[in-house]
Short mmCIF file of C-alpha atoms and ligand atoms in Angstrom, two decimals:
data_model
loop_
_atom_site.label_atom_id
_atom_site.label_comp_id
_atom_site.label_asym_id
_atom_site.label_seq_id
_atom_site.Cartn_x
_atom_site.Cartn_y
_atom_site.Cartn_z
CA MET A 1319 142.38 65.89 -125.99
CA ALA A 1320 146.18 65.52 -125.75
CA LYS A 1321 147.94 64.96 -129.06
CA GLN A 1322 149.49 61.53 -129.50
CA VAL A 1323 153.24 61.70 -130.08
CA PRO A 1324 154.30 58.86 -132.41
CA ILE A 1325 156.19 56.08 -130.65
CA GLU A 1326 159.03 56.45 -133.20
CA ALA A 1327 159.65 59.96 -131.87
CA VAL A 1328 159.66 58.60 -128.32
CA PHE A 1329 162.29 55.99 -129.26
CA GLU A 1330 164.35 58.64 -130.99
CA ALA A 1331 164.26 60.90 -127.93
CA ILE A 1332 165.17 58.01 -125.61
CA GLY A 1333 167.99 57.10 -128.03
CA ARG A 1334 169.59 60.45 -127.30
CA VAL A 1335 169.68 59.91 -123.52
CA THR A 1336 173.15 58.88 -122.35
CA TYR A 1337 174.05 56.77 -119.32
CA PRO A 1338 175.87 58.82 -116.65
CA GLY A 1339 179.62 58.51 -117.19
CA TYR A 1340 179.23 56.79 -120.58
CA ALA A 1341 179.07 58.16 -124.09
CA ALA A 1342 176.66 55.39 -125.09
CA ASP A 1343 172.91 55.92 -125.04
CA ILE A 1344 170.71 53.94 -122.69
CA ALA A 1345 168.86 52.11 -125.48
CA THR A 1346 172.12 50.73 -126.89
CA LEU A 1347 173.13 49.72 -123.37
CA GLY A 1348 169.96 47.66 -123.06
CA ILE A 1349 168.57 49.63 -120.14
CA VAL A 1350 165.25 50.46 -121.82
CA GLU A 1351 163.06 47.46 -121.29
CA GLN A 1352 159.69 48.59 -122.55
CA VAL A 1353 157.95 51.68 -123.87
CA THR A 1354 154.14 51.55 -123.71
CA PRO A 1355 151.71 54.16 -125.00
CA LEU A 1356 149.04 55.07 -122.43
CA PRO A 1357 145.41 55.65 -123.46
CA ASP A 1358 145.54 59.37 -122.61
CA GLY A 1359 148.43 60.19 -124.97
CA GLY A 1360 151.07 59.59 -122.34
CA PHE A 1361 153.84 56.98 -122.23
CA SER A 1362 155.10 54.54 -119.67
CA VAL A 1363 158.81 53.69 -119.79
CA MET A 1364 160.25 50.68 -117.99
CA LEU A 1365 163.99 50.79 -117.31
CA ARG A 1366 166.12 47.90 -116.16
CA GLN A 1367 168.11 48.63 -113.03
CA ALA A 1368 171.66 48.47 -114.38
CA THR A 1369 173.52 49.42 -111.22
CA ALA A 1370 173.13 49.08 -107.46
CA ARG A 1371 173.58 52.86 -107.16
CA ASP A 1372 170.05 54.22 -106.93
CA GLU A 1373 171.16 57.79 -107.59
CA VAL A 1374 172.50 56.76 -111.03
CA MET A 1375 169.19 55.11 -111.96
CA ARG A 1376 167.37 58.21 -110.67
CA THR A 1377 169.48 60.38 -112.98
CA VAL A 1378 168.73 58.08 -115.94
CA ALA A 1379 164.99 58.20 -115.17
CA GLU A 1380 165.10 62.00 -114.83
CA ARG A 1381 166.88 62.32 -118.17
CA VAL A 1382 164.30 60.14 -119.92
CA HIS A 1383 161.47 62.02 -118.25
CA HIS A 1384 162.95 65.33 -119.34
CA ALA A 1385 163.43 64.12 -122.92
CA LEU A 1386 159.80 63.05 -123.19
CA ALA A 1387 158.00 65.63 -121.02
CA HIS A 1388 160.09 68.68 -121.83
CA ASP A 1389 161.53 68.07 -125.31
CA LEU A 1390 158.51 66.26 -126.79
CA GLY A 1391 155.85 67.93 -124.65
CA ILE A 1392 154.22 64.67 -123.53
CA ALA A 1393 151.91 65.53 -120.65
CA LYS A 1394 151.99 62.22 -118.82
CA VAL A 1395 155.24 60.24 -118.54
CA GLU A 1396 155.39 57.32 -116.14
CA MET A 1397 158.85 56.07 -115.25
CA ARG A 1398 159.41 52.63 -113.75
CA VAL A 1399 162.61 50.83 -112.83
CA ARG A 1400 162.62 47.05 -112.59
CA ARG A 1401 164.80 46.26 -109.62
CA ILE A 1402 167.41 43.54 -109.62
CA ASP A 1403 168.79 41.98 -106.48
CA PRO A 1404 172.57 42.22 -106.99
CA GLU A 1405 173.24 39.32 -104.61
CA LEU A 1406 170.95 36.90 -106.32
CA GLY A 1407 171.35 38.09 -109.85
CA GLU A 1408 168.18 38.71 -111.74
CA GLN A 1409 166.21 35.84 -110.35
CA THR A 1410 166.27 33.63 -107.33
CA GLY A 1411 166.67 29.91 -107.79
CA ARG A 1412 168.37 30.23 -111.14
CA VAL A 1413 171.76 28.74 -111.75
CA ARG A 1414 174.55 31.31 -111.62
CA LEU A 1415 177.96 30.12 -112.59
CA GLU A 1416 180.88 30.84 -110.39
CA GLY A 1417 183.64 32.36 -112.52
CA THR A 1418 181.27 33.42 -115.33
CA LYS A 1419 180.55 37.14 -115.42
CA TYR A 1420 177.67 37.27 -117.88
CA ILE A 1421 175.33 34.71 -119.38
CA VAL A 1422 173.83 35.83 -122.68
CA ALA A 1423 171.19 33.66 -124.37
CA VAL A 1424 170.59 33.62 -128.12
CA ALA A 1425 166.97 32.71 -128.84
CA SER A 1426 164.53 32.62 -131.74
CA GLY A 1427 160.82 32.12 -132.18
CA LYS A 1428 161.34 29.51 -134.89
CA GLY A 1429 164.08 27.30 -136.31
CA GLY A 1430 166.23 28.04 -139.33
CA VAL A 1431 166.52 31.80 -138.83
CA GLY A 1432 170.27 31.64 -138.14
CA LYS A 1433 170.24 31.52 -134.34
CA SER A 1434 173.21 29.12 -134.12
CA THR A 1435 175.10 31.05 -136.80
CA VAL A 1436 174.66 34.21 -134.74
CA ALA A 1437 175.60 32.44 -131.47
CA ALA A 1438 178.76 30.91 -133.01
CA ASN A 1439 179.97 34.10 -134.68
CA LEU A 1440 179.09 36.24 -131.66
CA ALA A 1441 181.14 33.94 -129.41
CA CYS A 1442 184.12 34.13 -131.79
CA ALA A 1443 183.76 37.91 -132.14
CA LEU A 1444 183.76 38.34 -128.35
CA ALA A 1445 186.91 36.19 -128.21
CA GLN A 1446 188.48 38.42 -130.86
CA LEU A 1447 187.76 41.42 -128.66
CA GLY A 1448 190.06 39.76 -126.13
CA LEU A 1449 187.34 38.38 -123.87
CA SER A 1450 187.18 34.85 -122.52
CA VAL A 1451 184.12 33.11 -123.87
CA GLY A 1452 182.22 29.85 -123.50
CA LEU A 1453 179.45 28.61 -125.77
CA LEU A 1454 176.81 26.23 -124.47
CA ASP A 1455 174.80 24.56 -127.21
CA ALA A 1456 171.44 24.07 -125.48
CA ASP A 1457 169.70 23.42 -128.80
CA ILE A 1458 169.14 19.83 -127.78
CA TYR A 1459 166.86 19.06 -130.71
CA GLY A 1460 169.36 20.11 -133.37
CA PRO A 1461 172.81 20.70 -131.93
CA SER A 1462 174.80 22.37 -134.71
CA ILE A 1463 177.67 23.96 -132.77
CA PRO A 1464 180.00 20.90 -133.01
CA MET A 1465 179.70 20.98 -136.81
CA MET A 1466 180.03 24.74 -137.07
CA PHE A 1467 183.30 24.56 -135.12
CA GLY A 1468 184.59 21.46 -136.91
CA THR A 1469 184.63 19.51 -133.66
CA ALA A 1470 181.91 16.91 -134.29
CA ASP A 1471 184.33 14.00 -133.71
CA GLU A 1472 185.75 15.31 -130.47
CA ARG A 1473 184.59 14.17 -127.05
CA PRO A 1474 184.87 16.19 -123.82
CA LYS A 1475 187.46 14.75 -121.43
CA SER A 1476 186.28 13.62 -118.05
CA ALA A 1477 187.70 15.54 -115.13
CA GLY A 1478 186.68 12.92 -112.59
CA GLY A 1479 183.31 12.59 -110.93
CA GLN A 1480 180.57 14.21 -112.96
CA ASN A 1481 182.79 16.99 -114.28
CA PHE A 1482 184.26 17.34 -117.73
CA TYR A 1483 186.37 19.80 -119.66
CA PRO A 1484 184.83 21.79 -122.51
CA ILE A 1485 186.24 21.40 -126.02
CA GLU A 1486 188.32 24.44 -127.01
CA LYS A 1487 188.38 25.81 -130.55
CA TYR A 1488 189.19 29.26 -131.95
CA GLY A 1489 189.57 30.59 -128.41
CA VAL A 1490 186.03 29.54 -127.41
CA LYS A 1491 185.13 26.83 -124.87
CA LEU A 1492 182.39 24.63 -126.25
CA ILE A 1493 179.92 22.16 -124.87
CA SER A 1494 177.01 20.53 -126.69
CA ILE A 1495 174.76 17.52 -126.41
CA GLY A 1496 176.16 16.68 -129.86
CA TYR A 1497 179.49 15.69 -128.25
CA PHE A 1498 177.76 13.12 -126.12
CA LEU A 1499 175.28 11.74 -128.59
CA GLY A 1500 177.41 11.59 -131.70
CA GLU A 1501 176.22 13.08 -134.93
CA LYS A 1502 173.85 10.35 -136.07
CA ALA A 1503 172.15 9.61 -132.76
CA PRO A 1504 168.45 10.34 -132.86
CA VAL A 1505 167.38 13.03 -130.48
CA ILE A 1506 164.23 11.68 -128.92
CA TRP A 1507 164.54 13.52 -125.67
CA ARG A 1508 161.53 14.96 -124.02
CA GLY A 1509 161.24 18.21 -122.09
CA PRO A 1510 162.21 17.18 -118.56
CA MET A 1511 165.24 15.23 -119.76
CA VAL A 1512 166.33 18.20 -121.82
CA MET A 1513 166.12 20.44 -118.79
CA GLY A 1514 168.16 18.07 -116.69
CA ALA A 1515 170.80 17.80 -119.40
CA VAL A 1516 171.21 21.51 -119.85
CA ARG A 1517 171.38 22.17 -116.13
CA GLN A 1518 174.01 19.49 -115.90
CA PHE A 1519 176.06 20.86 -118.82
CA LEU A 1520 176.00 24.22 -117.21
CA LYS A 1521 177.13 23.09 -113.79
CA ASP A 1522 179.34 20.09 -114.52
CA THR A 1523 181.47 21.69 -117.23
CA LEU A 1524 184.75 23.12 -115.96
CA TRP A 1525 184.37 26.49 -117.64
CA GLY A 1526 187.01 28.18 -115.49
CA THR A 1527 186.77 31.94 -115.31
CA GLN A 1528 185.17 33.63 -118.28
CA ASP A 1529 183.66 36.95 -119.24
CA PHE A 1530 180.77 35.54 -121.26
CA LEU A 1531 178.87 32.33 -121.60
CA ILE A 1532 176.75 32.39 -124.74
CA VAL A 1533 173.82 29.96 -124.63
CA ASP A 1534 172.37 28.80 -127.94
CA LEU A 1535 168.78 28.05 -126.89
CA PRO A 1536 166.43 25.66 -128.67
CA PRO A 1537 164.11 27.56 -131.05
CA GLY A 1538 160.52 28.23 -130.08
CA THR A 1539 158.51 29.23 -127.06
CA GLY A 1540 157.40 25.90 -125.63
CA ASP A 1541 157.81 24.50 -122.16
CA ALA A 1542 161.43 23.55 -122.80
CA GLN A 1543 162.45 27.14 -123.52
CA LEU A 1544 160.36 28.51 -120.68
CA THR A 1545 161.84 26.13 -118.14
CA LEU A 1546 165.34 26.78 -119.37
CA ALA A 1547 164.89 30.52 -119.15
CA GLN A 1548 163.80 30.06 -115.56
CA GLN A 1549 166.66 27.77 -114.61
CA VAL A 1550 169.60 29.88 -115.70
CA ALA A 1551 170.35 33.38 -114.41
CA ILE A 1552 170.42 34.98 -117.86
CA ASP A 1553 171.86 38.51 -117.96
CA GLY A 1554 170.53 39.26 -121.41
CA VAL A 1555 168.65 37.68 -124.31
CA LEU A 1556 169.18 38.30 -128.01
CA ILE A 1557 166.24 37.40 -130.22
CA VAL A 1558 167.24 36.37 -133.73
CA THR A 1559 164.69 36.78 -136.49
CA THR A 1560 164.52 37.04 -140.26
CA PRO A 1561 162.42 39.87 -141.71
CA GLN A 1562 159.65 37.44 -142.81
CA ASP A 1563 156.26 38.12 -141.24
CA VAL A 1564 155.89 34.64 -139.76
CA ALA A 1565 159.36 34.77 -138.22
CA VAL A 1566 158.61 38.19 -136.79
CA LEU A 1567 155.36 36.97 -135.21
CA ASP A 1568 157.20 34.05 -133.63
CA ALA A 1569 159.98 36.35 -132.46
CA MET A 1570 157.42 38.59 -130.76
CA ARG A 1571 156.02 35.55 -129.00
CA ALA A 1572 159.56 34.82 -127.79
CA VAL A 1573 159.95 38.41 -126.56
CA LYS A 1574 156.74 38.06 -124.55
CA MET A 1575 157.86 34.75 -123.09
CA PHE A 1576 161.18 36.14 -121.87
CA ARG A 1577 159.37 39.14 -120.39
CA GLN A 1578 157.01 36.80 -118.57
CA VAL A 1579 159.90 35.13 -116.80
CA HIS A 1580 161.79 38.40 -116.27
CA CYS A 1581 164.77 37.74 -118.49
CA PRO A 1582 166.26 41.06 -119.60
CA LEU A 1583 166.10 41.53 -123.37
CA LEU A 1584 169.16 43.02 -125.03
CA GLY A 1585 167.53 43.43 -128.42
CA VAL A 1586 166.75 41.90 -131.78
CA VAL A 1587 169.24 40.63 -134.35
CA GLU A 1588 167.74 40.73 -137.81
CA ASN A 1589 169.45 37.99 -139.79
CA MET A 1590 169.30 37.52 -143.55
CA SER A 1591 168.12 41.13 -143.62
CA HIS A 1592 168.86 41.53 -147.33
CA PHE A 1593 171.03 40.23 -150.13
CA GLU A 1594 173.58 42.44 -151.82
CA CYS A 1595 174.37 41.33 -155.34
CA PRO A 1596 178.15 40.79 -155.44
CA ASP A 1597 178.28 41.90 -159.10
CA CYS A 1598 176.04 44.94 -159.26
CA GLY A 1599 175.82 45.82 -155.54
CA GLU A 1600 172.04 46.00 -155.76
CA ARG A 1601 170.07 45.28 -152.58
CA ASP A 1602 167.43 42.62 -152.69
CA GLU A 1603 165.11 42.24 -149.71
CA LEU A 1604 164.33 38.56 -150.24
CA PHE A 1605 162.45 38.05 -147.01
CA GLY A 1606 160.65 41.38 -146.89
CA ARG A 1607 161.95 44.25 -144.88
CA GLY A 1608 161.84 45.90 -141.51
CA GLY A 1609 161.03 42.80 -139.43
CA GLY A 1610 163.43 43.86 -136.69
CA ASP A 1611 161.95 47.35 -136.68
CA THR A 1612 158.43 45.97 -136.33
CA ILE A 1613 159.46 44.13 -133.18
CA ALA A 1614 161.35 47.16 -131.93
CA MET A 1615 158.30 49.38 -132.40
CA GLN A 1616 155.73 47.00 -131.00
CA GLU A 1617 157.74 45.55 -128.16
CA GLY A 1618 159.90 48.51 -127.25
CA ILE A 1619 163.29 46.85 -127.67
CA GLY A 1620 166.13 47.84 -129.97
CA VAL A 1621 167.60 46.25 -133.10
CA LEU A 1622 171.15 45.42 -132.02
CA GLY A 1623 172.38 44.06 -135.33
CA ARG A 1624 171.47 43.38 -138.95
CA ILE A 1625 173.26 40.59 -140.79
CA PRO A 1626 172.71 40.40 -144.57
CA ILE A 1627 172.52 37.13 -146.50
CA TYR A 1628 176.01 36.08 -147.54
CA PRO A 1629 176.69 32.75 -149.23
CA GLU A 1630 180.08 32.78 -147.43
CA LEU A 1631 178.28 32.70 -144.10
CA ARG A 1632 176.60 29.44 -145.02
CA GLY A 1633 179.83 28.01 -146.43
CA ALA A 1634 181.81 28.94 -143.34
CA GLY A 1635 179.24 27.25 -141.11
CA ASP A 1636 179.51 24.04 -143.09
CA ASP A 1637 183.34 24.16 -143.17
CA GLY A 1638 183.62 23.98 -139.42
CA MET A 1639 184.92 27.51 -139.11
CA PRO A 1640 182.70 30.49 -138.26
CA LEU A 1641 183.12 33.32 -140.76
CA VAL A 1642 184.46 35.70 -138.09
CA ILE A 1643 187.46 33.33 -137.82
CA LYS A 1644 187.73 32.35 -141.47
CA SER A 1645 187.41 35.83 -142.98
CA PRO A 1646 187.70 38.47 -140.27
CA ALA A 1647 187.63 41.25 -142.87
CA HIS A 1648 184.34 40.08 -144.43
CA PRO A 1649 181.48 42.60 -143.99
CA ALA A 1650 179.43 39.97 -142.11
CA SER A 1651 182.35 39.51 -139.69
CA ALA A 1652 182.40 43.26 -139.17
CA ALA A 1653 178.67 43.13 -138.40
CA PHE A 1654 179.24 40.38 -135.81
CA LEU A 1655 182.11 42.34 -134.22
CA GLU A 1656 179.84 45.35 -133.93
CA LEU A 1657 177.18 43.13 -132.37
CA ALA A 1658 179.78 41.82 -129.90
CA ARG A 1659 180.74 45.38 -128.96
CA ARG A 1660 177.11 46.25 -128.35
CA VAL A 1661 176.54 43.19 -126.22
CA THR A 1662 179.64 44.05 -124.18
CA ALA A 1663 178.50 47.65 -123.82
CA ALA A 1664 175.10 46.45 -122.59
CA MET A 1665 176.81 44.63 -119.73
CA ALA A 1666 179.26 47.38 -118.81
CA PRO A 1667 177.04 49.35 -116.44
CA ILE A 1668 176.47 46.21 -114.38
CA GLU A 1669 180.24 45.79 -114.06
CA ALA A 1670 180.65 49.41 -113.04
CA ASN A 1671 178.88 48.86 -109.68
P1 LIG B 2423 168.97 28.07 -136.52
O1 LIG B 2423 170.00 27.90 -135.45
O2 LIG B 2423 168.10 29.28 -136.28
O3 LIG B 2423 168.18 26.84 -136.82
P2 LIG B 2423 171.23 28.14 -138.36
O4 LIG B 2423 172.17 29.09 -137.70
O5 LIG B 2423 171.50 26.68 -138.25
O6 LIG B 2423 169.73 28.44 -137.89
O7 LIG B 2423 171.10 28.60 -139.87
C1 LIG B 2423 170.30 27.90 -140.81
C2 LIG B 2423 171.03 27.86 -142.15
O8 LIG B 2423 171.10 29.18 -142.70
C3 LIG B 2423 172.46 27.37 -142.04
O9 LIG B 2423 172.76 26.60 -143.16
C4 LIG B 2423 173.28 28.65 -142.04
O10 LIG B 2423 174.59 28.45 -142.54
C5 LIG B 2423 172.46 29.54 -142.94
N1 LIG B 2423 172.57 30.99 -142.60
C6 LIG B 2423 172.33 31.58 -141.41
N2 LIG B 2423 172.48 32.92 -141.49
C7 LIG B 2423 172.84 33.21 -142.76
C8 LIG B 2423 173.15 34.42 -143.49
N3 LIG B 2423 173.09 35.61 -142.90
N4 LIG B 2423 173.50 34.30 -144.79
C9 LIG B 2423 173.54 33.09 -145.39
N5 LIG B 2423 173.28 31.92 -144.80
C10 LIG B 2423 172.91 31.96 -143.49
#
């Protein structure tokens, strides 16, 4: 009977494998899609094809195989690479935007976990790294981006025909259903109308050329999310969760949903991970601990960021200025900048084709 190597050790070994020509490891770059234990003590590793150059992917697969078979002594290691058609993007029939290099979706299994806070601060952090960024608020049921950017009273200007210009604030181009409905309008839209609206926002907005479009998805894993994920050619998904058990369960459901429709997962962002007492510096894990790690272990994807609870983060959201803009030196802003760097790094191998 072969001895079972713990999956933690497998993740650790994979975490030491670098991408050819890069100092970064392949897990950080988002190339490891899934690690599955096999019944006979072996492991199956699914990689995402990050480049059109097959020889580079072969080298990556060989390195992972060597790390597991040779270094850890695992008898059976299955390597798989999920192929991506470079012409069509990840999926056929999905909207790709001319002029937009990467579309990154921010999703969550349930509401209130800080998905929009992460989307807003990530967009601002990417802009601070010198990248051109758009932010599409697809959270039709509770559009909070206009408020978070202090732009609730603004209205997108028509550019003739169906097209309109996005609102620009803090170096980020913004579009949201909130700009069209007004703050007090009841959102009674049903699934198909939501889909139509988001598709339209995506295509009819004059985004210009941009490095990233961040999409703040509606929370949950219902038909609306599923359809949306299948309509847009998403280059990577971030799943936001709090460490609470229920949030983690919902986040895992979201992970499974995005897998089902072949959207590449970049990783988990654990928000409200803990509270650090400003007076005594003591850590308090209000919502439990290790939620992100649980998902990482069970679903084989990495934790890309951990954002503690900071009262300033809430305040900045309500003031109409994301914290990354308001207090760039704040530790939470540093955490978002690090997240932005990781997201950028995850896209780099695709660019290097
Ligand atoms: P979601 O988009 O998942 O519904 P929001 O981003 O709207 O969640 O966040 C819900 C509330 O929690 C907001 O009031 C927000 O300011 C606050 N919040 C989010 N993340 C944090 C955090 N790390 N620390 C403190 N408050 C936070």
